[in-house]
PDB file of C-alpha atoms in Angstrom:
ATOM      1  CA  MET A   1      90.860 -38.298  89.375  1.00  0.00           C
ATOM      2  CA  ARG A   2      88.287 -35.427  91.308  1.00  0.00           C
ATOM      3  CA  TYR A   3      88.150 -35.279  94.865  1.00  0.00           C
ATOM      4  CA  VAL A   4      86.926 -32.953  97.103  1.00  0.00           C
ATOM      5  CA  VAL A   5      88.768 -31.251  99.982  1.00  0.00           C
ATOM      6  CA  VAL A   6      86.679 -30.656 103.200  1.00  0.00           C
ATOM      7  CA  GLY A   7      88.635 -27.498 104.702  1.00  0.00           C
ATOM      8  CA  VAL A   8      88.197 -25.211 107.881  1.00  0.00           C
ATOM      9  CA  LEU A   9      86.750 -22.128 106.297  1.00  0.00           C
ATOM     10  CA  THR A  10      90.189 -20.223 107.834  1.00  0.00           C
ATOM     11  CA  LEU A  11      92.636 -22.968 106.223  1.00  0.00           C
ATOM     12  CA  GLY A  12      95.773 -21.444 104.499  1.00  0.00           C
ATOM     13  CA  ILE A  13      97.850 -24.041 102.572  1.00  0.00           C
ATOM     14  CA  VAL A  14      97.050 -27.510 103.228  1.00  0.00           C
ATOM     15  CA  ALA A  15     101.027 -28.879 103.950  1.00  0.00           C
ATOM     16  CA  LEU A  16     100.916 -32.636 106.103  1.00  0.00           C
ATOM     17  CA  ALA A  17      99.987 -35.721 104.303  1.00  0.00           C
ATOM     18  CA  VAL A  18      99.399 -37.892 107.779  1.00  0.00           C
ATOM     19  CA  ALA A  19      96.424 -37.341 110.258  1.00  0.00           C
ATOM     20  CA  GLY A  20      97.669 -35.055 113.326  1.00  0.00           C
ATOM     21  CA  ASN A  21      99.025 -38.065 115.047  1.00  0.00           C
ATOM     22  CA  GLY A  22     100.882 -38.982 112.377  1.00  0.00           C
ATOM     23  CA  THR A  23      99.170 -41.703 111.252  1.00  0.00           C
ATOM     24  CA  SER A  24      99.227 -41.837 107.403  1.00  0.00           C
ATOM     25  CA  LEU A  25      95.274 -41.854 106.472  1.00  0.00           C
ATOM     26  CA  TRP A  26      96.425 -42.656 103.022  1.00  0.00           C
ATOM     27  CA  ASN A  27      95.590 -46.115 100.928  1.00  0.00           C
ATOM     28  CA  ILE A  28      96.824 -46.708  97.509  1.00  0.00           C
ATOM     29  CA  ASP A  29      94.175 -49.402  97.047  1.00  0.00           C
ATOM     30  CA  ASP A  30      91.324 -48.096  98.464  1.00  0.00           C
ATOM     31  CA  ALA A  31      91.850 -44.578  96.115  1.00  0.00           C
ATOM     32  CA  ARG A  32      93.095 -46.543  92.962  1.00  0.00           C
ATOM     33  CA  LEU A  33      89.178 -48.892  93.638  1.00  0.00           C
ATOM     34  CA  VAL A  34      87.341 -45.479  94.101  1.00  0.00           C
ATOM     35  CA  ALA A  35      88.513 -44.251  90.675  1.00  0.00           C
ATOM     36  CA  GLU A  36      85.685 -45.947  89.257  1.00  0.00           C
ATOM     37  CA  THR A  37      82.870 -44.225  91.611  1.00  0.00           C
ATOM     38  CA  PRO A  38      80.699 -41.533  89.764  1.00  0.00           C
ATOM     39  CA  GLY A  39      80.618 -37.928  91.567  1.00  0.00           C
ATOM     40  CA  LYS A  40      82.894 -38.131  94.730  1.00  0.00           C
ATOM     41  CA  GLY A  41      85.673 -40.580  95.009  1.00  0.00           C
ATOM     42  CA  ILE A  42      87.745 -39.133  97.377  1.00  0.00           C
ATOM     43  CA  GLU A  43      86.857 -36.829 100.527  1.00  0.00           C
ATOM     44  CA  MET A  44      89.005 -35.362 103.241  1.00  0.00           C
ATOM     45  CA  LYS A  45      88.986 -33.063 106.198  1.00  0.00           C
ATOM     46  CA  VAL A  46      91.756 -30.683 107.031  1.00  0.00           C
ATOM     47  CA  ALA A  47      92.534 -29.579 110.596  1.00  0.00           C
ATOM     48  CA  ILE A  48      93.421 -25.512 111.012  1.00  0.00           C
ATOM     49  CA  ASN A  49      97.244 -26.250 110.771  1.00  0.00           C
ATOM     50  CA  GLY A  50      96.575 -28.827 107.881  1.00  0.00           C
ATOM     51  CA  ALA A  51      96.683 -31.637 109.169  1.00  0.00           C
ATOM     52  CA  TYR A  52      94.431 -34.625 107.833  1.00  0.00           C
ATOM     53  CA  GLU A  53      91.579 -35.421 110.312  1.00  0.00           C
ATOM     54  CA  GLU A  54      90.215 -37.468 108.019  1.00  0.00           C
ATOM     55  CA  ILE A  55      89.338 -39.280 104.306  1.00  0.00           C
ATOM     56  CA  GLU A  56      86.805 -41.132 102.930  1.00  0.00           C
ATOM     57  CA  TYR A  57      86.871 -43.551  99.971  1.00  0.00           C
ATOM     58  CA  HIS A  58      83.599 -43.490  98.036  1.00  0.00           C
ATOM     59  CA  TYR A  59      83.282 -47.084  97.107  1.00  0.00           C
ATOM     60  CA  PRO A  60      81.283 -48.094  93.949  1.00  0.00           C
ATOM     61  CA  LEU A  61      78.269 -49.863  94.642  1.00  0.00           C
ATOM     62  CA  SER A  62      79.193 -52.949  92.930  1.00  0.00           C
ATOM     63  CA  GLU A  63      81.972 -53.309  95.946  1.00  0.00           C
ATOM     64  CA  ILE A  64      79.145 -54.092  98.603  1.00  0.00           C
ATOM     65  CA  GLY A  65      80.745 -57.422  99.103  1.00  0.00           C
ATOM     66  CA  LYS A  66      84.124 -55.820 100.201  1.00  0.00           C
ATOM     67  CA  VAL A  67      82.007 -54.054 103.363  1.00  0.00           C
ATOM     68  CA  PRO A  68      82.406 -56.198 106.302  1.00  0.00           C
ATOM     69  CA  PRO A  69      79.244 -58.289 106.639  1.00  0.00           C
ATOM     70  CA  GLN A  70      78.788 -57.313 110.182  1.00  0.00           C
ATOM     71  CA  VAL A  71      78.245 -53.682 109.069  1.00  0.00           C
ATOM     72  CA  ARG A  72      76.300 -55.169 106.101  1.00  0.00           C
ATOM     73  CA  ASP A  73      73.957 -57.241 108.427  1.00  0.00           C
ATOM     74  CA  LYS A  74      73.593 -54.050 110.902  1.00  0.00           C
ATOM     75  CA  MET A  75      72.341 -51.600 108.791  1.00  0.00           C
ATOM     76  CA  ASP A  76      69.917 -53.990 107.027  1.00  0.00           C
ATOM     77  CA  GLN A  77      68.801 -54.599 110.444  1.00  0.00           C
ATOM     78  CA  MET A  78      67.823 -50.788 111.233  1.00  0.00           C
ATOM     79  CA  PHE A  79      67.340 -49.833 108.403  1.00  0.00           C
ATOM     80  CA  PRO A  80      65.386 -52.109 104.550  1.00  0.00           C
ATOM     81  CA  GLY A  81      66.120 -51.369 101.322  1.00  0.00           C
ATOM     82  CA  PRO A  82      69.217 -51.365  99.037  1.00  0.00           C
ATOM     83  CA  VAL A  83      72.469 -49.467 100.294  1.00  0.00           C
ATOM     84  CA  THR A  84      72.713 -46.204  98.394  1.00  0.00           C
ATOM     85  CA  GLY A  85      76.124 -45.176  99.525  1.00  0.00           C
ATOM     86  CA  ILE A  86      79.430 -47.109 100.683  1.00  0.00           C
ATOM     87  CA  GLU A  87      82.474 -45.265 102.462  1.00  0.00           C
ATOM     88  CA  LYS A  88      85.404 -46.472 104.016  1.00  0.00           C
ATOM     89  CA  GLU A  89      86.843 -44.083 105.806  1.00  0.00           C
ATOM     90  CA  TYR A  90      90.372 -43.508 107.834  1.00  0.00           C
ATOM     91  CA  HIS A  91      90.222 -41.383 110.650  1.00  0.00           C
ATOM     92  CA  ALA A  92      93.154 -40.305 113.395  1.00  0.00           C
ATOM     93  CA  SER A  93      91.307 -43.036 115.899  1.00  0.00           C
ATOM     94  CA  GLY A  94      90.489 -45.840 113.650  1.00  0.00           C
ATOM     95  CA  THR A  95      88.986 -47.290 110.385  1.00  0.00           C
ATOM     96  CA  TYR A  96      85.440 -47.006 110.014  1.00  0.00           C
ATOM     97  CA  TRP A  97      82.355 -47.783 107.031  1.00  0.00           C
ATOM     98  CA  GLU A  98      79.628 -45.425 106.541  1.00  0.00           C
ATOM     99  CA  LEU A  99      76.375 -46.643 104.658  1.00  0.00           C
ATOM    100  CA  THR A 100      73.762 -44.829 102.700  1.00  0.00           C
ATOM    101  CA  LYS A 101      70.462 -45.911 102.476  1.00  0.00           C
ATOM    102  CA  LEU A 102      67.220 -43.700 101.566  1.00  0.00           C
ATOM    103  CA  VAL A 103      63.861 -44.543 104.157  1.00  0.00           C
ATOM    104  CA  ASN A 104      61.208 -42.734 103.476  1.00  0.00           C
ATOM    105  CA  GLN A 105      62.993 -40.528 101.053  1.00  0.00           C
ATOM    106  CA  LYS A 106      65.426 -38.991 103.274  1.00  0.00           C
ATOM    107  CA  LYS A 107      69.366 -40.196 103.017  1.00  0.00           C
ATOM    108  CA  HIS A 108      70.277 -41.869 106.403  1.00  0.00           C
ATOM    109  CA  GLU A 109      74.041 -41.931 106.560  1.00  0.00           C
ATOM    110  CA  VAL A 110      75.150 -44.633 109.136  1.00  0.00           C
ATOM    111  CA  MET A 111      79.240 -44.757 110.138  1.00  0.00           C
ATOM    112  CA  PHE A 112      79.785 -48.007 111.775  1.00  0.00           C
ATOM    113  CA  ASP A 113      83.493 -49.161 113.465  1.00  0.00           C
ATOM    114  CA  THR A 114      84.785 -52.007 111.956  1.00  0.00           C
ATOM    115  CA  ALA A 115      82.614 -54.944 114.183  1.00  0.00           C
ATOM    116  CA  GLY A 116      79.531 -53.286 112.973  1.00  0.00           C
ATOM    117  CA  LYS A 117      78.889 -51.902 115.712  1.00  0.00           C
ATOM    118  CA  PRO A 118      77.031 -48.044 114.761  1.00  0.00           C
ATOM    119  CA  VAL A 119      79.139 -44.495 115.730  1.00  0.00           C
ATOM    120  CA  SER A 120      76.973 -42.146 114.605  1.00  0.00           C
ATOM    121  CA  PHE A 121      73.994 -41.185 111.965  1.00  0.00           C
ATOM    122  CA  GLU A 122      73.767 -38.880 109.504  1.00  0.00           C
ATOM    123  CA  ILE A 123      69.759 -37.809 108.508  1.00  0.00           C
ATOM    124  CA  ALA A 124      68.481 -35.335 106.063  1.00  0.00           C
ATOM    125  CA  ILE A 125      65.746 -33.495 107.849  1.00  0.00           C
ATOM    126  CA  ASP A 126      63.377 -30.654 106.106  1.00  0.00           C
ATOM    127  CA  VAL A 127      63.738 -27.130 107.163  1.00  0.00           C
ATOM    128  CA  GLY A 128      60.465 -27.862 109.280  1.00  0.00           C
ATOM    129  CA  GLU A 129      62.054 -30.424 111.544  1.00  0.00           C
ATOM    130  CA  VAL A 130      65.041 -27.970 112.547  1.00  0.00           C
ATOM    131  CA  PRO A 131      64.486 -26.185 116.295  1.00  0.00           C
ATOM    132  CA  PRO A 132      63.729 -22.358 116.027  1.00  0.00           C
ATOM    133  CA  PRO A 133      67.543 -22.657 118.366  1.00  0.00           C
ATOM    134  CA  VAL A 134      69.238 -24.071 115.510  1.00  0.00           C
ATOM    135  CA  LYS A 135      67.965 -22.279 112.782  1.00  0.00           C
ATOM    136  CA  ASN A 136      68.385 -18.557 114.082  1.00  0.00           C
ATOM    137  CA  GLY A 137      71.896 -19.929 114.913  1.00  0.00           C
ATOM    138  CA  LEU A 138      72.853 -20.266 111.394  1.00  0.00           C
ATOM    139  CA  GLU A 139      70.738 -17.144 110.095  1.00  0.00           C
ATOM    140  CA  ALA A 140      72.697 -15.381 113.012  1.00  0.00           C
ATOM    141  CA  ALA A 141      75.907 -16.438 111.128  1.00  0.00           C
ATOM    142  CA  TYR A 142      75.062 -16.156 107.729  1.00  0.00           C
ATOM    143  CA  PRO A 143      72.155 -13.846 106.889  1.00  0.00           C
ATOM    144  CA  GLN A 144      72.210 -14.788 103.465  1.00  0.00           C
ATOM    145  CA  ALA A 145      71.263 -18.639 105.276  1.00  0.00           C
ATOM    146  CA  ALA A 146      67.650 -17.226 105.303  1.00  0.00           C
ATOM    147  CA  ASN A 147      67.009 -16.525 101.421  1.00  0.00           C
ATOM    148  CA  THR A 148      68.827 -19.156  99.678  1.00  0.00           C
ATOM    149  CA  ALA A 149      67.874 -23.623 100.053  1.00  0.00           C
ATOM    150  CA  VAL A 150      69.287 -24.695 102.402  1.00  0.00           C
ATOM    151  CA  GLU A 151      69.727 -28.823 103.234  1.00  0.00           C
ATOM    152  CA  TRP A 152      69.838 -29.924 106.677  1.00  0.00           C
ATOM    153  CA  GLU A 153      70.785 -32.651 108.113  1.00  0.00           C
ATOM    154  CA  LYS A 154      70.808 -33.668 112.095  1.00  0.00           C
ATOM    155  CA  ILE A 155      74.122 -35.884 113.590  1.00  0.00           C
ATOM    156  CA  ILE A 156      72.793 -38.201 116.838  1.00  0.00           C
ATOM    157  CA  ASP A 157      76.217 -39.680 118.393  1.00  0.00           C
ATOM    158  CA  GLY A 158      76.351 -43.567 119.437  1.00  0.00           C
ATOM    159  CA  GLU A 159      74.802 -46.150 118.471  1.00  0.00           C
ATOM    160  CA  ASP A 160      70.922 -44.771 119.858  1.00  0.00           C
ATOM    161  CA  LEU A 161      68.436 -43.316 117.213  1.00  0.00           C
ATOM    162  CA  ALA A 162      66.491 -42.345 120.089  1.00  0.00           C
ATOM    163  CA  THR A 163      69.413 -39.912 121.537  1.00  0.00           C
ATOM    164  CA  PRO A 164      69.120 -36.145 120.859  1.00  0.00           C
ATOM    165  CA  PRO A 165      71.158 -34.664 118.287  1.00  0.00           C
ATOM    166  CA  SER A 166      74.626 -33.754 119.416  1.00  0.00           C
ATOM    167  CA  ALA A 167      74.763 -31.373 116.175  1.00  0.00           C
ATOM    168  CA  TYR A 168      73.293 -30.155 113.100  1.00  0.00           C
ATOM    169  CA  HIS A 169      74.608 -29.589 109.425  1.00  0.00           C
ATOM    170  CA  ALA A 170      72.975 -26.704 107.207  1.00  0.00           C
ATOM    171  CA  LYS A 171      75.017 -27.369 103.479  1.00  0.00           C
ATOM    172  CA  PHE A 172      74.658 -23.950 101.144  1.00  0.00           C
ATOM    173  CA  LYS A 173      75.935 -22.070  98.522  1.00  0.00           C
ATOM    174  CA  VAL A 174      77.373 -18.505  98.799  1.00  0.00           C
ATOM    175  CA  GLY A 175      77.382 -17.695  95.419  1.00  0.00           C
ATOM    176  CA  SER A 176      79.453 -20.733  93.764  1.00  0.00           C
ATOM    177  CA  ARG A 177      81.113 -21.881  96.557  1.00  0.00           C
ATOM    178  CA  ALA A 178      79.313 -24.778  99.039  1.00  0.00           C
ATOM    179  CA  LEU A 179      80.088 -24.322 102.376  1.00  0.00           C
ATOM    180  CA  LYS A 180      78.724 -27.020 105.575  1.00  0.00           C
ATOM    181  CA  VAL A 181      78.257 -24.848 108.727  1.00  0.00           C
ATOM    182  CA  VAL A 182      77.878 -27.049 112.082  1.00  0.00           C
ATOM    183  CA  VAL A 183      75.530 -25.325 114.496  1.00  0.00           C
ATOM    184  CA  GLN A 184      74.690 -26.687 117.697  1.00  0.00           C
ATOM    185  CA  PRO A 185      71.544 -27.447 119.305  1.00  0.00           C
ATOM    186  CA  ASN A 186      71.401 -24.458 121.435  1.00  0.00           C
ATOM    187  CA  GLY A 187      72.526 -22.091 118.023  1.00  0.00           C
ATOM    188  CA  HIS A 188      75.563 -22.091 119.171  1.00  0.00           C
ATOM    189  CA  VAL A 189      78.262 -22.152 115.391  1.00  0.00           C
ATOM    190  CA  PRO A 190      81.583 -23.883 116.398  1.00  0.00           C
ATOM    191  CA  ALA A 191      82.496 -24.620 112.658  1.00  0.00           C
ATOM    192  CA  ALA A 192      82.379 -24.193 109.260  1.00  0.00           C
ATOM    193  CA  TYR A 193      83.451 -26.134 106.251  1.00  0.00           C
ATOM    194  CA  LEU A 194      84.359 -25.335 102.257  1.00  0.00           C
ATOM    195  CA  GLU A 195      84.127 -28.034  99.841  1.00  0.00           C
ATOM    196  CA  VAL A 196      87.050 -27.178  97.768  1.00  0.00           C
ATOM    197  CA  PRO A 197      86.807 -29.460  94.507  1.00  0.00           C
ATOM    198  CA  ALA A 198      90.839 -30.754  93.587  1.00  0.00           C
ATOM    199  CA  GLU A 199      92.539 -33.142  91.204  1.00  0.00           C
ATOM    200  CA  ILE A 200      95.016 -36.123  92.676  1.00  0.00           C
ATOM    201  CA  GLU A 201      96.800 -38.363  90.560  1.00  0.00           C
ATOM    202  CA  VAL A 202      97.530 -42.110  92.063  1.00  0.00           C
ATOM    203  CA  PRO A 203      99.974 -44.195  90.648  1.00  0.00           C
ATOM    204  CA  VAL A 204      99.435 -47.369  88.922  1.00  0.00           C
ATOM    205  CA  PRO A 205     101.178 -49.980  87.752  1.00  0.00           C
ATOM    206  CA  VAL A 206     102.026 -49.255  84.136  1.00  0.00           C
ATOM    207  CA  GLY A 207      99.882 -51.658  81.505  1.00  0.00           C
ATOM    208  CA  GLN A 208      96.983 -51.932  84.326  1.00  0.00           C
ATOM    209  CA  ILE A 209      94.454 -49.916  83.385  1.00  0.00           C
ATOM    210  CA  LYS A 210      93.153 -50.272  79.766  1.00  0.00           C
TER     211      LYS A 210
END
């Protein structure tokens, strides 16, 4: 199974298989299920000390029925059209669902708690929508970003889309490496993450996979 480890850029060795508070974030049944999902099966975010901060399982679209109905209904109320991505996420703070839809050809990702309340939005935006302080902050930290293709997202915390973004994500390549940089509205860059391809072997009952 292929997956992606998302680690803080200065990370050394991933040594811990639990969250920072000692809670296990692995779910073997979810891991087996996402083996059928093309592309990213599992994403992990790790802290500088190697503890897992979150693990995200990318469900096949055929498993939309496993998403709680209150989550599906709320997503449909906010945005029409078919779901294009499903994630079940385990964080140290709890379990969440993230659904993705295309709205005016822009990817909209919404994270929900298990009761169906929106927790945050990640919305793709064009470079022309990026505030100058944010763009300038990225290029001050990474001058090469001025001359490369950058994918931008705005991050909105809470359940109100009218809330000003709390941060922006800039995704781009540095050579062959994929980098995600967090930029605050004032241009400060508090974090950068390197996406690391990896492989994980998940145990299954003998004879189950045919």
